[in-house]
Coordinates of C-alpha atoms in Angstrom, one line a residue:
X1 CA 16.2 17.9 8.0
X2 CA 15.8 14.4 9.4
X3 CA 18.9 12.3 9.4
X4 CA 19.1 9.2 7.2
X5 CA 17.6 6.1 8.6
X6 CA 18.6 2.6 7.6
X7 CA 15.8 0.1 7.1
X8 CA 14.9 -2.2 9.9
X9 CA 13.3 -5.7 9.4
X10 CA 9.9 -4.3 10.5
X11 CA 10.0 -1.9 7.6
X12 CA 10.3 -4.7 5.0
X13 CA 6.7 -6.0 4.6
X14 CA 5.8 -8.5 1.9
X15 CA 4.5 -6.1 -0.7
X16 CA 3.6 -8.9 -3.2
X17 CA -0.1 -8.5 -2.5
X18 CA -1.3 -5.4 -0.9
X19 CA -5.0 -5.0 0.1
X20 CA -6.6 -1.5 0.2
X21 CA -9.9 -1.6 2.0
X22 CA -13.2 -0.3 0.7
X23 CA -16.1 -0.5 3.1
X24 CA -18.8 -0.3 0.4
X25 CA -17.3 -3.0 -1.7
X26 CA -16.9 -5.3 1.3
X27 CA -20.7 -5.2 1.7
X28 CA -22.5 -7.2 4.4
X29 CA -19.4 -9.3 5.1
X30 CA -17.7 -6.2 6.5
X31 CA -14.2 -4.9 6.2
X32 CA -12.6 -6.9 9.1
X33 CA -13.9 -10.2 7.9
X34 CA -12.8 -9.4 4.4
X35 CA -9.3 -8.6 5.7
X36 CA -9.2 -11.7 7.7
X37 CA -10.0 -13.9 4.7
X38 CA -7.6 -12.1 2.4
X39 CA -4.8 -12.4 4.9
X40 CA -5.6 -16.1 5.2
X41 CA -5.0 -16.2 1.4
X42 CA -1.6 -14.5 1.8
X43 CA -2.0 -10.7 1.7
X44 CA 1.1 -9.3 3.2
X45 CA 0.1 -5.7 3.9
X46 CA -3.3 -4.1 4.5
X47 CA -4.2 -0.4 4.2
X48 CA -7.3 1.0 5.9
X49 CA -8.7 3.6 3.5
X50 CA -12.0 5.2 4.3
X51 CA -12.3 8.8 3.1
X52 CA -15.8 9.2 4.6
X53 CA -15.2 8.0 8.1
X54 CA -14.3 10.4 11.0
X55 CA -11.4 9.7 13.3
X56 CA -13.4 7.8 15.9
X57 CA -14.9 5.5 13.2
X58 CA -11.4 4.9 11.7
X59 CA -10.1 4.0 15.1
X60 CA -12.9 1.5 15.6
X61 CA -12.2 0.0 12.2
X62 CA -8.4 0.0 12.9
X63 CA -9.0 -2.0 16.1
X64 CA -11.2 -4.6 14.2
X65 CA -8.8 -4.9 11.3
X66 CA -5.7 -5.3 13.5
X67 CA -7.5 -8.1 15.4
X68 CA -8.4 -9.7 12.0
X69 CA -4.8 -9.5 10.9
X70 CA -3.5 -10.8 14.2
X71 CA 0.1 -10.1 13.4
X72 CA 0.1 -11.9 10.1
X73 CA 0.5 -8.9 7.9
X74 CA 1.6 -5.3 8.1
X75 CA -1.1 -2.7 8.7
X76 CA -1.1 1.0 7.6
X77 CA -3.6 3.8 7.7
X78 CA -4.4 5.9 4.6
X79 CA -3.6 9.6 4.9
X80 CA -4.6 10.0 8.6
X81 CA -1.4 10.3 10.7
X82 CA -3.5 11.4 13.6
X83 CA -5.5 8.2 13.5
X84 CA -2.3 6.1 13.3
X85 CA -0.8 7.9 16.3
X86 CA -4.1 7.6 18.3
X87 CA -4.3 3.9 17.5
X88 CA -0.8 3.3 18.7
X89 CA -1.6 5.2 21.9
X90 CA -4.5 2.8 22.4
X91 CA -2.2 -0.2 21.9
X92 CA -3.6 -1.0 18.4
X93 CA -0.7 -2.4 16.3
X94 CA -0.5 0.0 13.4
X95 CA 2.7 -0.1 11.4
X96 CA 2.5 3.1 9.6
X97 CA 0.7 5.3 7.0
X98 CA 0.3 5.7 3.3
X99 CA 0.2 9.3 2.2
X100 CA -0.9 11.0 -1.0
X101 CA 1.0 13.6 -3.1
X102 CA -1.4 16.1 -1.6
X103 CA -0.1 15.4 1.8
X104 CA 2.8 17.7 2.7
X105 CA 3.7 16.0 6.0
X106 CA 5.8 13.0 5.0
X107 CA 8.7 14.2 7.0
X108 CA 6.5 14.9 9.9
X109 CA 5.0 11.4 9.6
X110 CA 8.5 9.8 9.8
X111 CA 9.4 12.0 12.7
X112 CA 6.2 11.2 14.6
X113 CA 6.1 7.5 13.9
X114 CA 9.8 6.8 14.2
X115 CA 12.4 4.9 12.2
X116 CA 10.6 1.5 12.3
X117 CA 7.4 2.7 10.8
X118 CA 6.3 1.9 7.3
X119 CA 5.6 5.0 5.2
X120 CA 4.3 4.6 1.7
X121 CA 3.6 7.5 -0.7
X122 CA 1.5 7.9 -3.9
X123 CA 3.4 8.8 -7.1
X124 CA 2.4 8.9 -10.7
X125 CA 4.9 11.3 -12.5
X126 CA 8.6 11.7 -12.9
X127 CA 8.2 14.9 -10.9
X128 CA 6.9 12.9 -8.0
X129 CA 9.9 10.6 -8.2
X130 CA 12.3 13.4 -8.2
X131 CA 10.7 14.9 -5.1
X132 CA 11.1 11.5 -3.3
X133 CA 14.7 11.4 -4.3
X134 CA 15.3 14.7 -2.7
X135 CA 13.9 13.5 0.7
X136 CA 16.4 12.4 3.4
X137 CA 17.3 8.8 3.0
X138 CA 14.8 6.7 5.0
X139 CA 11.8 8.9 4.8
X140 CA 9.7 6.8 2.4
X141 CA 9.8 3.0 2.1
X142 CA 7.8 2.4 -1.0
X143 CA 5.6 4.1 -3.6
X144 CA 2.1 3.3 -4.8
X145 CA 2.3 4.0 -8.5
X146 CA -0.8 4.1 -10.8
X147 CA -3.4 4.0 -11.9
X148 CA -2.6 1.1 -14.2
X149 CA -6.1 1.4 -15.8
X150 CA -9.2 3.5 -15.0
X151 CA -10.9 2.4 -11.8
X152 CA -14.1 3.4 -10.1
X153 CA -12.6 3.1 -6.6
X154 CA -10.7 6.3 -7.1
X155 CA -12.8 8.5 -9.5
X156 CA -10.4 11.4 -9.3
X157 CA -7.4 9.4 -10.4
X158 CA -4.8 10.8 -12.9
X159 CA -4.6 9.4 -16.5
X160 CA -3.9 5.7 -16.5
X161 CA -0.3 4.6 -16.9
X162 CA -0.8 1.1 -18.3
X163 CA 2.0 -1.4 -17.8
X164 CA 4.5 0.4 -20.0
X165 CA 3.9 3.7 -18.2
X166 CA 4.4 1.9 -14.9
X167 CA 7.6 0.3 -16.1
X168 CA 9.1 3.6 -17.0
X169 CA 8.4 5.1 -13.5
X170 CA 9.5 2.0 -11.7
X171 CA 12.8 1.9 -13.5
X172 CA 13.8 5.3 -12.3
X173 CA 12.2 5.2 -8.8
X174 CA 14.5 5.6 -5.8
X175 CA 12.4 3.1 -3.8
X176 CA 10.3 0.0 -4.6
X177 CA 7.0 0.5 -6.5
X178 CA 3.7 -1.2 -5.9
X179 CA 1.3 -1.1 -8.8
X180 CA -2.2 0.2 -8.0
X181 CA -5.4 1.1 -9.8
X182 CA -7.6 -1.3 -11.8
X183 CA -5.0 -4.1 -11.4
X184 CA -6.4 -7.4 -12.7
X185 CA -5.3 -11.0 -12.2
X186 CA -4.0 -11.2 -15.8
X187 CA -1.7 -8.1 -15.1
X188 CA 0.3 -9.9 -12.4
X189 CA 3.1 -11.4 -14.5
X190 CA 3.4 -8.3 -16.7
X191 CA 3.7 -5.9 -13.8
X192 CA 6.2 -8.1 -12.1
X193 CA 8.3 -8.1 -15.2
X194 CA 7.8 -4.3 -15.4
X195 CA 9.6 -3.9 -12.1
X196 CA 6.7 -4.0 -9.6
X197 CA 7.5 -4.8 -6.0
X198 CA 3.9 -5.9 -5.6
X199 CA 0.3 -5.5 -6.6
X200 CA -2.2 -3.3 -4.6
X201 CA -5.8 -4.2 -5.1
X202 CA -9.1 -3.0 -3.9
X203 CA -12.2 -4.4 -5.7
X204 CA -10.5 -7.6 -6.7
X205 CA -10.4 -8.7 -3.1
X206 CA -13.0 -6.5 -1.3
X207 CA -15.8 -7.5 -3.8
X208 CA -14.7 -11.1 -4.3
X209 CA -17.1 -13.8 -3.2
X210 CA -14.1 -15.6 -1.6
X211 CA -11.3 -13.1 -0.7
X212 CA -9.0 -16.0 0.5
X213 CA -9.3 -17.8 -2.9
X214 CA -8.9 -14.5 -4.8
X215 CA -5.7 -13.7 -2.9
X216 CA -4.3 -17.1 -3.5
X217 CA -5.0 -16.7 -7.2
X218 CA -3.3 -13.3 -7.4
X219 CA -0.2 -14.6 -5.5
X220 CA 0.0 -17.7 -7.8
X221 CA -0.1 -15.5 -10.8
X222 CA 2.5 -13.1 -9.2
X223 CA 4.9 -15.9 -8.4
X224 CA 4.4 -17.6 -11.7
X225 CA 5.6 -14.4 -13.5
X226 CA 9.3 -13.9 -14.1
X227 CA 11.0 -10.8 -12.8
X228 CA 12.1 -9.0 -15.9
X229 CA 15.3 -7.1 -16.7
X230 CA 13.9 -3.9 -15.1
X231 CA 14.7 -3.6 -11.4
X232 CA 11.9 -3.1 -8.9
X233 CA 13.1 0.5 -8.3
X234 CA 16.7 1.5 -7.5
X235 CA 15.8 1.4 -3.8
X236 CA 15.4 -2.3 -4.0
X237 CA 19.2 -2.7 -4.6
X238 CA 20.9 0.4 -3.4
X239 CA 19.0 1.4 -0.4
X240 CA 18.1 4.9 -1.5
X241 CA 15.1 6.2 0.5
X242 CA 14.9 3.0 2.6

């Protein structure tokens, strides 16, 4: 098994507002321009998610998105470790990957990408959290936990957790948890109080008329919320899994 890895500064992105891309929702404006505007508004991490694009198309998108980010936010690829590695080989600045529970290669991803890479993992049950806790320290940096409420951007999602369900998982997570799935502006303060390390949004930014303004509104709501008594995952304070 891989040895424990302590976190490096490059593995500590600002998770407060996390954009997950959707090409259809971005419409004629395009993904790269949507990303540019959202990062202008303060998005701290961007995930390229396009389940229908082949590797070559995802590489093209990755290059455009990286240029739009221009070093101002972290950038990860959904599921496709091969695309992330190919992008790095081409000099495209990709920071890591986000993997689903169906992906069995989280250890392989850490080995391939190295100790400085960002690796996120989807989780929505106590069993998922237990599996993460069994991984070598440093394998996974954060979890995407949801869905908070039903969402059309992921039609095969598990039952919605709601804020209370999210809070229960975040309280026992070995690493920081980002809330995802149907997250609305009015959820920001409640999710922060519930222990969220950040908010992951898709349609609220991709389909927004003004992604920059929408991002600023989400961040204002997030920062206005008070961190509650629940910690943002045990990993936020004790380093487990980081």
